[in-house]
Amino acid sequence: AVLGVFRPKAGPEASRFILQTSKGYILTNNVVIASGHQFDYLRSDASKVPLKTSSGEIFSPVYVSVPVVGVKGQIWSTKPLPSEQGLRGPIFTSQAALFWSKHSSRDDTASLPIPEYCTHDRHGKRIARHAYGRQTADGRVIFGCDRVRCSDRDFELSKEGLDSCRQTVGRFLPKILDEEVEGVWTGIMPFSRDGKPLLGELDDAGLPGAWVAVGFGPHGIMEGPGAGKAIAEAIVKKTKIPRALNVLRPSRKHDGCRVHFEDR
């Protein structure tokens, strides 16, 4: 685990970082932040004291504030069904997408700020219905639903949310309600405040060599590999990420990352 990130503000090592990990220290030219919705390790107690190298160089802690929050979804699964009861392909409902195209779910004033593309408001009231599903190779039908703002470690299941999702799916697959639910689980997705991933270098925020690839929300599996390739090529070739991705720059004005150097 990474416990802290350190960098001198001047001197011969000014373009390098020291990573403090649970197994020691690593000196590197680049740091890539590609985590989920938890960034407390960059502000932990272990990273508050400056480091002094054998050459006498002082490395001060660097804090990177990443505006990514946790949004919880739920998934439920049936037992394996006969092939004649199967689905022909993936299913995505459109009600939530239509709602988000006309309305914003964002609420920065809530005790837990709510990002774009959520299904519930600050009071837990549903504002959009969202469901998607498919059938697995062994015959199970699985459906995911809801995007609810949550705390960092809130994996509690919502029976009300599950029942609501099943009723939504039952409107177009009525026979699915006759099938026993075999399993239910939750997952927390990393959402940026404005709903767009944060991707690129933090050079214009005063931290060249630090890269960010976070906030992909529910699309990490689809977009993550391409994001990783873009950053890897930029680091190796010492170039910028493609201009077409500038809209995702991590230090964008209102919803981007903030960098703070701890002076001690």
PDB file of C-alpha atoms in Angstrom:
ATOM      1  CA  ALA A   1       0.000   0.000   0.000  1.00  0.00           C
ATOM      2  CA  VAL A   2       1.139   3.556  -0.717  1.00  0.00           C
ATOM      3  CA  LEU A   3       1.319   5.578   2.517  1.00  0.00           C
ATOM      4  CA  GLY A   4       2.638   8.865   1.187  1.00  0.00           C
ATOM      5  CA  VAL A   5       4.025  10.786  -1.774  1.00  0.00           C
ATOM      6  CA  PHE A   6       7.019  13.126  -1.338  1.00  0.00           C
ATOM      7  CA  ARG A   7       8.761  15.581  -3.624  1.00  0.00           C
ATOM      8  CA  PRO A   8      11.303  18.421  -3.226  1.00  0.00           C
ATOM      9  CA  LYS A   9      10.166  21.823  -4.460  1.00  0.00           C
ATOM     10  CA  ALA A  10      13.695  22.607  -5.702  1.00  0.00           C
ATOM     11  CA  GLY A  11      17.134  21.061  -6.081  1.00  0.00           C
ATOM     12  CA  PRO A  12      18.641  18.251  -8.192  1.00  0.00           C
ATOM     13  CA  GLU A  13      15.823  15.829  -7.392  1.00  0.00           C
ATOM     14  CA  ALA A  14      13.002  18.304  -8.069  1.00  0.00           C
ATOM     15  CA  SER A  15      11.628  16.203 -10.923  1.00  0.00           C
ATOM     16  CA  ARG A  16      11.474  12.973  -8.919  1.00  0.00           C
ATOM     17  CA  PHE A  17       9.181  11.462  -6.308  1.00  0.00           C
ATOM     18  CA  ILE A  18       9.645   9.228  -3.300  1.00  0.00           C
ATOM     19  CA  LEU A  19       6.775   6.861  -2.608  1.00  0.00           C
ATOM     20  CA  GLN A  20       6.444   5.661   0.965  1.00  0.00           C
ATOM     21  CA  THR A  21       4.942   2.177   0.899  1.00  0.00           C
ATOM     22  CA  SER A  22       4.176  -0.454   3.499  1.00  0.00           C
ATOM     23  CA  LYS A  23       7.361  -2.271   2.379  1.00  0.00           C
ATOM     24  CA  GLY A  24       9.785   0.633   2.053  1.00  0.00           C
ATOM     25  CA  TYR A  25      10.555   3.560  -0.233  1.00  0.00           C
ATOM     26  CA  ILE A  26      10.598   3.875  -4.013  1.00  0.00           C
ATOM     27  CA  LEU A  27      12.345   6.656  -5.962  1.00  0.00           C
ATOM     28  CA  THR A  28      10.608   7.329  -9.277  1.00  0.00           C
ATOM     29  CA  ASN A  29      10.170   9.918 -12.002  1.00  0.00           C
ATOM     30  CA  ASN A  30       6.433   9.365 -12.377  1.00  0.00           C
ATOM     31  CA  VAL A  31       3.476   8.575 -10.140  1.00  0.00           C
ATOM     32  CA  VAL A  32       0.166   7.297 -11.492  1.00  0.00           C
ATOM     33  CA  ILE A  33      -2.920   7.593  -9.297  1.00  0.00           C
ATOM     34  CA  ALA A  34      -5.351   4.979 -10.588  1.00  0.00           C
ATOM     35  CA  SER A  35      -7.334   3.992  -7.519  1.00  0.00           C
ATOM     36  CA  GLY A  36     -11.027   3.821  -6.776  1.00  0.00           C
ATOM     37  CA  HIS A  37     -12.941   6.204  -4.563  1.00  0.00           C
ATOM     38  CA  GLN A  38     -10.594   6.197  -1.544  1.00  0.00           C
ATOM     39  CA  PHE A  39      -7.577   8.516  -1.463  1.00  0.00           C
ATOM     40  CA  ASP A  40      -6.903   8.777   2.280  1.00  0.00           C
ATOM     41  CA  TYR A  41      -3.467   7.196   1.851  1.00  0.00           C
ATOM     42  CA  LEU A  42      -2.176  10.441   0.353  1.00  0.00           C
ATOM     43  CA  ARG A  43      -3.098  12.265   3.544  1.00  0.00           C
ATOM     44  CA  SER A  44      -2.279   9.656   6.186  1.00  0.00           C
ATOM     45  CA  ASP A  45      -0.375  10.389   9.391  1.00  0.00           C
ATOM     46  CA  ALA A  46       2.565   8.428   8.041  1.00  0.00           C
ATOM     47  CA  SER A  47       3.118  10.994   5.295  1.00  0.00           C
ATOM     48  CA  LYS A  48       3.208  14.152   7.430  1.00  0.00           C
ATOM     49  CA  VAL A  49       6.902  14.128   8.252  1.00  0.00           C
ATOM     50  CA  PRO A  50       9.394  15.194   5.528  1.00  0.00           C
ATOM     51  CA  LEU A  51      11.944  12.653   4.336  1.00  0.00           C
ATOM     52  CA  LYS A  52      15.682  13.311   4.211  1.00  0.00           C
ATOM     53  CA  THR A  53      17.777  11.399   1.684  1.00  0.00           C
ATOM     54  CA  SER A  54      21.353  10.223   2.199  1.00  0.00           C
ATOM     55  CA  SER A  55      22.510  13.210   0.116  1.00  0.00           C
ATOM     56  CA  GLY A  56      20.758  15.611   2.470  1.00  0.00           C
ATOM     57  CA  GLU A  57      17.880  16.417   0.106  1.00  0.00           C
ATOM     58  CA  ILE A  58      14.572  17.131   1.872  1.00  0.00           C
ATOM     59  CA  PHE A  59      11.436  15.639   0.343  1.00  0.00           C
ATOM     60  CA  SER A  60       8.191  17.202   1.596  1.00  0.00           C
ATOM     61  CA  PRO A  61       4.771  15.491   1.620  1.00  0.00           C
ATOM     62  CA  VAL A  62       2.512  16.183  -1.340  1.00  0.00           C
ATOM     63  CA  TYR A  63      -1.256  16.047  -0.977  1.00  0.00           C
ATOM     64  CA  VAL A  64      -3.441  15.441  -4.008  1.00  0.00           C
ATOM     65  CA  SER A  65      -7.141  16.150  -3.519  1.00  0.00           C
ATOM     66  CA  VAL A  66      -9.055  14.021  -6.018  1.00  0.00           C
ATOM     67  CA  PRO A  67     -12.767  14.880  -6.417  1.00  0.00           C
ATOM     68  CA  VAL A  68     -13.994  11.301  -6.703  1.00  0.00           C
ATOM     69  CA  VAL A  69     -16.752   9.920  -4.478  1.00  0.00           C
ATOM     70  CA  GLY A  70     -18.352   6.549  -3.857  1.00  0.00           C
ATOM     71  CA  VAL A  71     -21.625   5.595  -5.524  1.00  0.00           C
ATOM     72  CA  LYS A  72     -23.188   2.248  -4.649  1.00  0.00           C
ATOM     73  CA  GLY A  73     -24.958  -0.145  -6.973  1.00  0.00           C
ATOM     74  CA  GLN A  74     -26.665  -3.488  -6.315  1.00  0.00           C
ATOM     75  CA  ILE A  75     -26.802  -6.679  -8.363  1.00  0.00           C
ATOM     76  CA  TRP A  76     -29.101  -9.669  -7.969  1.00  0.00           C
ATOM     77  CA  SER A  77     -28.961 -13.084  -9.597  1.00  0.00           C
ATOM     78  CA  THR A  78     -31.368 -15.970 -10.231  1.00  0.00           C
ATOM     79  CA  LYS A  79     -30.527 -19.622 -10.196  1.00  0.00           C
ATOM     80  CA  PRO A  80     -29.559 -21.151 -13.571  1.00  0.00           C
ATOM     81  CA  LEU A  81     -32.537 -21.121 -15.924  1.00  0.00           C
ATOM     82  CA  PRO A  82     -33.321 -23.428 -18.878  1.00  0.00           C
ATOM     83  CA  SER A  83     -32.151 -22.166 -22.248  1.00  0.00           C
ATOM     84  CA  GLU A  84     -35.727 -21.564 -23.434  1.00  0.00           C
ATOM     85  CA  GLN A  85     -36.131 -19.019 -20.612  1.00  0.00           C
ATOM     86  CA  GLY A  86     -32.943 -17.213 -21.485  1.00  0.00           C
ATOM     87  CA  LEU A  87     -32.270 -13.700 -22.703  1.00  0.00           C
ATOM     88  CA  ARG A  88     -31.166 -13.077 -26.255  1.00  0.00           C
ATOM     89  CA  GLY A  89     -28.664 -10.428 -25.223  1.00  0.00           C
ATOM     90  CA  PRO A  90     -27.863  -7.688 -22.703  1.00  0.00           C
ATOM     91  CA  ILE A  91     -30.676  -5.377 -21.588  1.00  0.00           C
ATOM     92  CA  PHE A  92     -30.374  -1.706 -20.634  1.00  0.00           C
ATOM     93  CA  THR A  93     -33.346   0.373 -19.524  1.00  0.00           C
ATOM     94  CA  SER A  94     -33.527   3.908 -20.889  1.00  0.00           C
ATOM     95  CA  GLN A  95     -35.563   5.809 -18.295  1.00  0.00           C
ATOM     96  CA  ALA A  96     -32.566   6.956 -16.257  1.00  0.00           C
ATOM     97  CA  ALA A  97     -30.587   7.947 -19.340  1.00  0.00           C
ATOM     98  CA  LEU A  98     -33.493  10.063 -20.568  1.00  0.00           C
ATOM     99  CA  PHE A  99     -33.800  11.689 -17.130  1.00  0.00           C
ATOM    100  CA  TRP A 100     -30.074  12.490 -16.938  1.00  0.00           C
ATOM    101  CA  SER A 101     -30.161  13.978 -20.437  1.00  0.00           C
ATOM    102  CA  LYS A 102     -32.604  16.622 -19.200  1.00  0.00           C
ATOM    103  CA  HIS A 103     -31.924  16.907 -15.461  1.00  0.00           C
ATOM    104  CA  SER A 104     -28.912  16.974 -13.162  1.00  0.00           C
ATOM    105  CA  SER A 105     -28.634  14.740 -10.120  1.00  0.00           C
ATOM    106  CA  ARG A 106     -25.664  16.722  -8.811  1.00  0.00           C
ATOM    107  CA  ASP A 107     -25.990  18.304  -5.357  1.00  0.00           C
ATOM    108  CA  ASP A 108     -22.812  19.834  -3.933  1.00  0.00           C
ATOM    109  CA  THR A 109     -24.596  21.074  -0.802  1.00  0.00           C
ATOM    110  CA  ALA A 110     -25.586  17.633   0.520  1.00  0.00           C
ATOM    111  CA  SER A 111     -23.735  16.222   3.539  1.00  0.00           C
ATOM    112  CA  LEU A 112     -22.419  13.599   1.121  1.00  0.00           C
ATOM    113  CA  PRO A 113     -22.134  15.588  -2.140  1.00  0.00           C
ATOM    114  CA  ILE A 114     -24.012  13.825  -4.919  1.00  0.00           C
ATOM    115  CA  PRO A 115     -22.393  13.630  -8.378  1.00  0.00           C
ATOM    116  CA  GLU A 116     -24.001  13.492 -11.776  1.00  0.00           C
ATOM    117  CA  TYR A 117     -25.815  10.368 -12.992  1.00  0.00           C
ATOM    118  CA  CYS A 118     -27.198   9.157  -9.656  1.00  0.00           C
ATOM    119  CA  THR A 119     -30.647   7.634  -9.135  1.00  0.00           C
ATOM    120  CA  HIS A 120     -31.412   9.066  -5.669  1.00  0.00           C
ATOM    121  CA  ASP A 121     -31.346  12.566  -4.181  1.00  0.00           C
ATOM    122  CA  ARG A 122     -29.878  13.780  -0.867  1.00  0.00           C
ATOM    123  CA  HIS A 123     -32.911  12.466   1.033  1.00  0.00           C
ATOM    124  CA  GLY A 124     -32.661   8.990  -0.457  1.00  0.00           C
ATOM    125  CA  LYS A 125     -35.663   9.620  -2.693  1.00  0.00           C
ATOM    126  CA  ARG A 126     -35.581   7.937  -6.072  1.00  0.00           C
ATOM    127  CA  ILE A 127     -35.391  10.340  -9.013  1.00  0.00           C
ATOM    128  CA  ALA A 128     -34.630   7.851 -11.804  1.00  0.00           C
ATOM    129  CA  ARG A 129     -34.955   4.134 -12.503  1.00  0.00           C
ATOM    130  CA  HIS A 130     -31.873   2.390 -13.803  1.00  0.00           C
ATOM    131  CA  ALA A 131     -31.447  -1.319 -14.562  1.00  0.00           C
ATOM    132  CA  TYR A 132     -29.262  -3.447 -16.788  1.00  0.00           C
ATOM    133  CA  GLY A 133     -28.815  -7.195 -17.097  1.00  0.00           C
ATOM    134  CA  ARG A 134     -27.761 -10.243 -19.027  1.00  0.00           C
ATOM    135  CA  GLN A 135     -27.650 -14.017 -18.798  1.00  0.00           C
ATOM    136  CA  THR A 136     -24.419 -15.752 -17.852  1.00  0.00           C
ATOM    137  CA  ALA A 137     -22.975 -18.796 -19.579  1.00  0.00           C
ATOM    138  CA  ASP A 138     -24.325 -21.090 -16.839  1.00  0.00           C
ATOM    139  CA  GLY A 139     -27.874 -19.772 -17.269  1.00  0.00           C
ATOM    140  CA  ARG A 140     -28.151 -17.314 -14.398  1.00  0.00           C
ATOM    141  CA  VAL A 141     -29.932 -14.044 -15.114  1.00  0.00           C
ATOM    142  CA  ILE A 142     -28.282 -11.098 -13.369  1.00  0.00           C
ATOM    143  CA  PHE A 143     -29.466  -7.509 -13.123  1.00  0.00           C
ATOM    144  CA  GLY A 144     -27.784  -4.456 -11.688  1.00  0.00           C
ATOM    145  CA  CYS A 145     -29.579  -1.354 -10.537  1.00  0.00           C
ATOM    146  CA  ASP A 146     -29.353   2.027  -8.832  1.00  0.00           C
ATOM    147  CA  ARG A 147     -26.569   4.538  -8.258  1.00  0.00           C
ATOM    148  CA  VAL A 148     -26.743   5.784  -4.682  1.00  0.00           C
ATOM    149  CA  ARG A 149     -24.206   8.115  -3.078  1.00  0.00           C
ATOM    150  CA  CYS A 150     -22.624   6.352  -0.111  1.00  0.00           C
ATOM    151  CA  SER A 151     -19.787   6.576   2.384  1.00  0.00           C
ATOM    152  CA  ASP A 152     -16.442   4.954   1.630  1.00  0.00           C
ATOM    153  CA  ARG A 153     -17.186   1.578   3.231  1.00  0.00           C
ATOM    154  CA  ASP A 154     -20.951   1.308   2.931  1.00  0.00           C
ATOM    155  CA  PHE A 155     -21.616  -2.116   1.434  1.00  0.00           C
ATOM    156  CA  GLU A 156     -24.984  -2.568   3.143  1.00  0.00           C
ATOM    157  CA  LEU A 157     -27.661  -4.154   0.993  1.00  0.00           C
ATOM    158  CA  SER A 158     -30.945  -2.309   0.483  1.00  0.00           C
ATOM    159  CA  LYS A 159     -33.993  -4.586   0.423  1.00  0.00           C
ATOM    160  CA  GLU A 160     -36.122  -1.663  -0.727  1.00  0.00           C
ATOM    161  CA  GLY A 161     -33.728  -1.027  -3.601  1.00  0.00           C
ATOM    162  CA  LEU A 162     -33.683  -4.707  -4.524  1.00  0.00           C
ATOM    163  CA  ASP A 163     -37.480  -4.974  -4.502  1.00  0.00           C
ATOM    164  CA  SER A 164     -37.782  -1.793  -6.583  1.00  0.00           C
ATOM    165  CA  CYS A 165     -35.281  -3.098  -9.128  1.00  0.00           C
ATOM    166  CA  ARG A 166     -37.069  -6.439  -9.437  1.00  0.00           C
ATOM    167  CA  GLN A 167     -40.373  -4.674  -9.999  1.00  0.00           C
ATOM    168  CA  THR A 168     -38.787  -2.506 -12.696  1.00  0.00           C
ATOM    169  CA  VAL A 169     -37.386  -5.562 -14.480  1.00  0.00           C
ATOM    170  CA  GLY A 170     -40.680  -7.384 -13.998  1.00  0.00           C
ATOM    171  CA  ARG A 171     -42.442  -4.790 -16.155  1.00  0.00           C
ATOM    172  CA  PHE A 172     -40.719  -6.109 -19.266  1.00  0.00           C
ATOM    173  CA  LEU A 173     -39.759  -9.598 -18.022  1.00  0.00           C
ATOM    174  CA  PRO A 174     -42.757 -10.560 -15.860  1.00  0.00           C
ATOM    175  CA  LYS A 175     -41.775 -14.210 -15.511  1.00  0.00           C
ATOM    176  CA  ILE A 176     -38.480 -13.229 -13.863  1.00  0.00           C
ATOM    177  CA  LEU A 177     -40.446 -12.387 -10.707  1.00  0.00           C
ATOM    178  CA  ASP A 178     -41.340 -16.076 -10.372  1.00  0.00           C
ATOM    179  CA  GLU A 179     -37.675 -17.028 -10.146  1.00  0.00           C
ATOM    180  CA  GLU A 180     -35.890 -17.317  -6.825  1.00  0.00           C
ATOM    181  CA  VAL A 181     -33.151 -14.803  -6.109  1.00  0.00           C
ATOM    182  CA  GLU A 182     -29.996 -16.816  -5.504  1.00  0.00           C
ATOM    183  CA  GLY A 183     -27.578 -14.011  -4.680  1.00  0.00           C
ATOM    184  CA  VAL A 184     -27.370 -10.280  -4.049  1.00  0.00           C
ATOM    185  CA  TRP A 185     -24.278  -8.105  -3.711  1.00  0.00           C
ATOM    186  CA  THR A 186     -23.191  -4.489  -3.812  1.00  0.00           C
ATOM    187  CA  GLY A 187     -20.237  -2.584  -5.212  1.00  0.00           C
ATOM    188  CA  ILE A 188     -18.967   0.965  -4.878  1.00  0.00           C
ATOM    189  CA  MET A 189     -18.106   2.827  -8.065  1.00  0.00           C
ATOM    190  CA  PRO A 190     -15.759   5.857  -8.211  1.00  0.00           C
ATOM    191  CA  PHE A 191     -17.704   8.810  -9.626  1.00  0.00           C
ATOM    192  CA  SER A 192     -16.268  12.231 -10.398  1.00  0.00           C
ATOM    193  CA  ARG A 193     -18.440  15.197  -9.455  1.00  0.00           C
ATOM    194  CA  ASP A 194     -19.244  16.118 -13.061  1.00  0.00           C
ATOM    195  CA  GLY A 195     -19.534  12.543 -14.297  1.00  0.00           C
ATOM    196  CA  LYS A 196     -16.433  12.700 -16.507  1.00  0.00           C
ATOM    197  CA  PRO A 197     -13.244  10.715 -15.777  1.00  0.00           C
ATOM    198  CA  LEU A 198     -10.105  12.572 -14.691  1.00  0.00           C
ATOM    199  CA  LEU A 199      -7.288  11.571 -17.010  1.00  0.00           C
ATOM    200  CA  GLY A 200      -3.860  13.072 -17.624  1.00  0.00           C
ATOM    201  CA  GLU A 201      -0.860  14.762 -16.015  1.00  0.00           C
ATOM    202  CA  LEU A 202      -1.021  17.237 -13.133  1.00  0.00           C
ATOM    203  CA  ASP A 203       1.673  19.443 -14.659  1.00  0.00           C
ATOM    204  CA  ASP A 204      -0.586  22.497 -14.916  1.00  0.00           C
ATOM    205  CA  ALA A 205      -1.494  22.002 -11.241  1.00  0.00           C
ATOM    206  CA  GLY A 206       2.176  22.277 -10.262  1.00  0.00           C
ATOM    207  CA  LEU A 207       2.998  18.579 -10.114  1.00  0.00           C
ATOM    208  CA  PRO A 208       4.606  17.381 -13.360  1.00  0.00           C
ATOM    209  CA  GLY A 209       5.257  13.671 -13.378  1.00  0.00           C
ATOM    210  CA  ALA A 210       2.077  12.894 -11.437  1.00  0.00           C
ATOM    211  CA  TRP A 211      -0.667  11.319 -13.529  1.00  0.00           C
ATOM    212  CA  VAL A 212      -4.307  10.601 -12.757  1.00  0.00           C
ATOM    213  CA  ALA A 213      -6.712   8.023 -14.190  1.00  0.00           C
ATOM    214  CA  VAL A 214      -9.759   7.950 -11.910  1.00  0.00           C
ATOM    215  CA  GLY A 215     -13.493   8.588 -11.745  1.00  0.00           C
ATOM    216  CA  PHE A 216     -14.667   6.189 -14.445  1.00  0.00           C
ATOM    217  CA  GLY A 217     -17.827   5.354 -12.514  1.00  0.00           C
ATOM    218  CA  PRO A 218     -19.621   2.350 -14.025  1.00  0.00           C
ATOM    219  CA  HIS A 219     -17.460   2.389 -17.173  1.00  0.00           C
ATOM    220  CA  GLY A 220     -14.065   1.417 -15.760  1.00  0.00           C
ATOM    221  CA  ILE A 221     -13.942  -1.986 -17.443  1.00  0.00           C
ATOM    222  CA  MET A 222     -14.669  -0.398 -20.833  1.00  0.00           C
ATOM    223  CA  GLU A 223     -12.592   2.781 -20.547  1.00  0.00           C
ATOM    224  CA  GLY A 224      -9.827   1.790 -18.124  1.00  0.00           C
ATOM    225  CA  PRO A 225      -7.638  -0.160 -20.584  1.00  0.00           C
ATOM    226  CA  GLY A 226      -7.614   2.708 -23.084  1.00  0.00           C
ATOM    227  CA  ALA A 227      -6.857   5.218 -20.335  1.00  0.00           C
ATOM    228  CA  GLY A 228      -3.964   3.091 -19.102  1.00  0.00           C
ATOM    229  CA  LYS A 229      -2.558   2.829 -22.618  1.00  0.00           C
ATOM    230  CA  ALA A 230      -2.793   6.596 -23.158  1.00  0.00           C
ATOM    231  CA  ILE A 231      -0.931   7.379 -19.934  1.00  0.00           C
ATOM    232  CA  ALA A 232       1.683   4.654 -20.464  1.00  0.00           C
ATOM    233  CA  GLU A 233       2.470   5.919 -23.971  1.00  0.00           C
ATOM    234  CA  ALA A 234       2.695   9.521 -22.751  1.00  0.00           C
ATOM    235  CA  ILE A 235       5.143   8.569 -19.977  1.00  0.00           C
ATOM    236  CA  VAL A 236       7.331   6.333 -22.142  1.00  0.00           C
ATOM    237  CA  LYS A 237       7.375   8.673 -25.140  1.00  0.00           C
ATOM    238  CA  LYS A 238       7.517  11.826 -22.936  1.00  0.00           C
ATOM    239  CA  THR A 239       4.521  13.340 -24.717  1.00  0.00           C
ATOM    240  CA  LYS A 240       1.067  14.555 -23.772  1.00  0.00           C
ATOM    241  CA  ILE A 241      -2.056  12.419 -23.884  1.00  0.00           C
ATOM    242  CA  PRO A 242      -4.115  12.827 -27.099  1.00  0.00           C
ATOM    243  CA  ARG A 243      -5.647  16.272 -27.491  1.00  0.00           C
ATOM    244  CA  ALA A 244      -9.082  14.712 -27.888  1.00  0.00           C
ATOM    245  CA  LEU A 245      -8.888  13.742 -24.195  1.00  0.00           C
ATOM    246  CA  ASN A 246      -8.205  17.284 -22.964  1.00  0.00           C
ATOM    247  CA  VAL A 247     -11.805  17.576 -21.818  1.00  0.00           C
ATOM    248  CA  LEU A 248     -10.884  14.972 -19.182  1.00  0.00           C
ATOM    249  CA  ARG A 249      -7.782  16.796 -17.909  1.00  0.00           C
ATOM    250  CA  PRO A 250      -7.533  16.150 -14.152  1.00  0.00           C
ATOM    251  CA  SER A 251      -6.884  19.763 -13.135  1.00  0.00           C
ATOM    252  CA  ARG A 252      -9.910  21.223 -14.921  1.00  0.00           C
ATOM    253  CA  LYS A 253     -11.124  24.439 -13.341  1.00  0.00           C
ATOM    254  CA  HIS A 254     -14.195  23.552 -11.299  1.00  0.00           C
ATOM    255  CA  ASP A 255     -14.136  19.784 -10.845  1.00  0.00           C
ATOM    256  CA  GLY A 256     -10.480  18.865 -11.045  1.00  0.00           C
ATOM    257  CA  CYS A 257      -7.727  17.719  -8.702  1.00  0.00           C
ATOM    258  CA  ARG A 258      -5.967  20.087  -6.314  1.00  0.00           C
ATOM    259  CA  VAL A 259      -2.316  19.770  -5.284  1.00  0.00           C
ATOM    260  CA  HIS A 260      -0.860  20.968  -1.977  1.00  0.00           C
ATOM    261  CA  PHE A 261       2.786  20.885  -0.886  1.00  0.00           C
ATOM    262  CA  GLU A 262       3.227  20.515   2.869  1.00  0.00           C
ATOM    263  CA  ASP A 263       5.920  22.937   4.046  1.00  0.00           C
ATOM    264  CA  ARG A 264       7.608  22.036   7.333  1.00  0.00           C
TER     265      ARG A 264
END
